[in-house]
Amino acid sequence: MPIFRYHMDNKNVKSQFPAMEEEVLNFWETNKIFAKSVDREAPKKDYVFYDGPPFATGTPHYGHIVASLMKDVVPRYFTMNGYRVERTWGWDCHGLPIENIVEKELGTKSKKDIEAMGVAKFNELCRSKVLGYAKDWEKTIKRLGRWVDFEHGYKTMDLDYMESVWWVFKQLWDKKLIYEGYRSMHICPRCETTLSQSEVAEGYKDIKDLSATVKFELVDEPGTFVLAWTTTPWTLIGNVALAVGEKIDYVLLSCHPREGGDPERYIMAKTRVGEIMKDKECEIVKEFKGSELVGKAYKPLFDYYSEDESLKNKENGWKIYGADFVTTEEGTGVVHIAPAFGEDDLELSKKYNLPFIQHIGMDGIIKPEATDFAGLSVKPIDDHTKTDVEIIKYLAHHNLLFDKAKYEHSYPHCWRCETPLLNYATSSWFVKVEDIKKSALSTAKKINWSPEHIKEGRFGQWLTGARDWSISRQRFWASVLPIWKCAKCGELEVFGAVADLEAKSGAKISDLHKHIVDEITFQCSKCDGQMKRVPDVLDTWFDSGSMPYAQKHYPFADKDKFDANFPAEFIAEGVDQTRAWFYYLHIIANGIFKKAAFKNVIVNGIVQAEDGKKMSKKLNNYPDPNEVLDHYGSDALRAYLLTSPVMQAENLNFSEKGVEEALRKNVMILWNVYKFYELYAPEVHKVHKVESYKVSSSNILDTWIVSKLNLLIKDVTEAMNNYNLPKAVRPITAFIDDLSTWYLRRSRDRFKNEGNDKTNALATMRFVLENLAKVMAPFMPFVAESLWQKVSGHNFASSEKSVHLESWPKAEKINEAVLSEMEMIRKIVEMALAKRDEAGIKIRQPLQQLAVNNYQVSDEYKGLITDELNVKEIICNKGDGDLTVKLDTAITPELAQEGLARDLVRAINGLRKNAGLTIADTVTVYISTTDNDIIKMVNDWKADIMKDTISAEIIVEETPVKVLIREDVKLNKQDVAIALTN
Ligand SMILES: [Zn+2]
Ligand SMILES: [Zn+2]
C-alpha cells in the first residue's frame, strides 16, 4: 500500500484550507479578476511571456504543475509591478505522440498499414483525438490557481498557426538556410522516419548488445585474415570496405589454437594484440604500418551484392582504405565500413567512390536479396539482438567469426515508441544551423538563465555542438513542408502564405495538413512538368519553435504588436527543453531576425517519486496531483514546490509529508496569527474603506516586525528580479515563523490589554498582514487573497477588489540596529531555554535570575527576555569573551508558589477550552482540595488568576452538582477536581 494513502486518510491533516481556496476561485471567476488584471491600464506596458504548448494526450503530471507554477508566479509578480502580462494557453497538436495513440487504437503495425487505410482517414482520426484530455488539464490548472486564458488559446493544428509556420519556413528558405541533403541519420524503423539530433539525444539507454570480431580473408594471401570488430553485426551484409589508420602499427600474427590444428594468420593493430589474443599463443611474424595494408583486397563475407553486376563502383569495393577516424582504443584497429549505416562510413564512401549497399529498408527489415536473412527485422524491439545472433551463427558456420562477446553500451531509442534506432543513410531536409550558429552563440550571451549554470553548461554546450537540423519527417499528422517540386526538371517552389499557393494553384485552401495539400498540383514554370509537394512533413519542434510568430498569426495579423514585443521577457520549462524548445526557439529567431527569442528563462528539474524512482502509474508510487490539491490545497503544494530545488533545475523526490509541512508552516501558522488578530481587532479594523494603518508605534517589537517586513519585501523583490523562485519564497516562510513565534508570542498581552499599546499592536499587525498578503500573492495566491480581503476590510460577497490587483509593496526603512539587537536577544533566549531544559525545569515555573555575560542588553529589551524565560531579573556582566548565560535554578518557596499559580491558570484555561468558552465568557471556578499549599496559593494569587482565566470568583470548596465542566487535574503532585460554572 502506497504511503500517501496513509497520510491522506489521516484526519488531522485535513484542513479547512482547500474549501477556502474553492471560495477564492469562485470569487476570481465571478469578478473576472484575471481579465481585469490584464485589461486595466499598465503604466509599465507589456511584459511578454511565451508559453510552451503541452500535448493534451494525457492528464497533467507534476512536471506540468511545476512548469505551470513558474508561469503563474512570474506573471503575477510583474502584473503587481505595473505591467500587462497576457497569458494565452496553447495546445501542441502534431507529431508522433498523437499518431502513436491513434496507431495503438487502430492496432496498426507499420507505416504501410496507415498508407493502406488512407492518410486522410488517419489524419482526421488524429485531429479528433488531439484534445482528448483538454478538459482535465483545464480543471487541474485552474485548481492550481494558475491564471491563463484557455478560451482564446491557440492550437498548432489551426490554419492560422500552420500558415505562420509556413511563413517561418519561407523566411529561412529565402535566407538560404534550408537545404536537402543525403546523410547518415538516426531513423526509427517502426515509425519509419528520420529524427533530429535532440530527439535522438532524448532516448539513450544502456543495453546489452553482441559484438563480433570478424575474419576478412585477403584475396592475395589465402589463409590470412584481417580482423575487424563491430557492435552492429547486422550491418556486415552492407560491408564494402575496411579502414585502417595509415600511421598505426599493425602486425601479422601466427597463432596456435588451444585445441590444436594448423596455425592461423591474423592481421590487427599491434597494441590490441594483448586484449584480443589473450586466449591464444601467438607470435609476431611481421610488423608494419597501416599504409602497407591500403589497397589490399579481401573476400566479401556475403555474395548477395558482390555478385551483382549492376552494383555501381563495384571495382572499388572490398578493399582496405586508410582513414583518420580509426583508433586503437577498442576492437582490432580495423574498422568495418558499411556506408549505408554510419556517418564516417558514408563520408569514406563518398571520398573513394565505394559501392553502396543498403540491405535493409527504412522499416528495418532485411531485403529479399539477402536470401539467408530476408524479412528479418535488424533491431526488433522485443529482442534487439535476435538478428545479430543469426548473423553471428552464419559467420561461425562459414569460418568467418573470430570471436563474439556481450557488449554493454548506451544506445539511442525512439523517444516515443522505444524502438532501437538505426543509423541509416537517407535524404532529409535540413535547417543550416551551422550558418546560424555564430549569431545564435552571440545572442545567447544576453539571455539570463535561472539557474545560471545552464547558460554556459547544458545550453551553451549543446549550442556549441549543434549541427544542421533535420526538419523533415516521413510521417502524416503534422505541419508540412511547403515545398513543391517539378517531377520532370526538379524546379522547386516554396510557399510562405496560403494566398500564394491559392493564386498559383487556383485551389481554395482551408487546411494545410498533408492529406489536403498533397492533392494540390500545378504546372511547372520552367517546363511542362507537374509540380507536386515534397511529401515529407515537418518536425513538430518546428511548430513549437515557431510559436512566438504563429500564436498570433504573425505576420498576417497583429504585426505592430509583435514587432514591439519581440523577444519575450520570460519563458519557463523543464531542463529537458534545453535541447528542445529553448534551443529551437533560439535557432529560428536567430535564423530569421538574428535575435534571441527570450531574455529570461527559468529551468525546472524533474519531479520523481519519493523513493527517487520515476513516477509511475503502474507502480502507484506517488499521490495523484488532483487528490493532493483537494486534500492540502494548492497553496501548500505551491509553497512546497516553489521552495524546492526543482525550481533550480535539480531533481526533487516528491514527498507528501513535505506538502503537509508546507501547509502547516505557511498557511496554517499564518491563519492562526490572523485568527488571533481578528479576536482582538475592534470593528474599526474590519470595516470597509479603512485606510491602511500607518505604523507610528515606538514599541520595540513593532519596530522590529515592520523592519522585518521591509527586509522581506526587499529580499523577495531582489530574488524575483533575478528569477530565483526558491530564494523569493523561503524568506516568506521564515517571516511567518518570526511573526508567529516571536512578534505575536511576545505581544499577546499587549493585545489583551486596553489602551495605546493595544492600538499600536493591532495597527502594526494589520499593516504587517496586509503587506504580507501582497508579498505572498504571486506565490500563495489563495491564502493571500483571503487574508487581504479580511484585513483590508473587504469580503468576497461584496468586494470587486483583489490583492492581485494591488501594487507590489515598496520596502521602506529598515532599522538595522533593532534587527541585530533582536537577533542577539533571541539568541540569549535560546541559550537560556537550553539551560532550563538541562535543569529539567518547565517554563511555567518562574526563576529568579538570568545572568548574561559579555553582552549588555538594553533596558527596553530586558522585558522581552524576562517574559519569555519567566525569570524575575537579568544581570548583565561586561566582558570581552563570547556570549554566555547562567540561569539561577534555585526554586524558593515563593517561586514554587508562583509556579503552582501558573499551573492552576493553565489548568483552568484547559477546562475553558474543553468547554468551548470564548473570551466573552466569564466563569466561577471551584477547586476541591484540602492541600494547604494550594489553598494558600489561591489566596495569595487570586487577582492574577482571575484576570488570566477571565473568572469572576475562585472558590475552594466541594464542586457543585450543576457545572459547565468538571475535570480532575494534576496540581502540586496530586489529583484535584476543578469545575467551572457561569
Ligand atoms: Zn518510433
Ligand atoms: Zn519543371
PDB file of C-alpha atoms and ligand atoms in Angstrom, residues 486 488-491 524 526-527 529, ligand 2:
ATOM      1  CA  CYS A 486       8.684  19.525 -60.575  1.00  0.00           C
ATOM      2  CA  LYS A 488      10.447  16.461 -64.579  1.00  0.00           C
ATOM      3  CA  CYS A 489      13.036  19.247 -64.198  1.00  0.00           C
ATOM      4  CA  GLY A 490      13.406  19.376 -60.425  1.00  0.00           C
ATOM      5  CA  GLU A 491      12.334  23.036 -60.127  1.00  0.00           C
ATOM      6  CA  CYS A 524       5.949  23.923 -63.600  1.00  0.00           C
ATOM      7  CA  LYS A 526      10.229  26.062 -66.232  1.00  0.00           C
ATOM      8  CA  CYS A 527       8.884  23.104 -68.214  1.00  0.00           C
ATOM      9  CA  GLY A 529       6.095  19.031 -65.897  1.00  0.00           C
TER      10      GLY A 529
HETATM   11 ZN    ZN B   2       9.818  21.541 -64.498  1.00  0.00          ZN
END
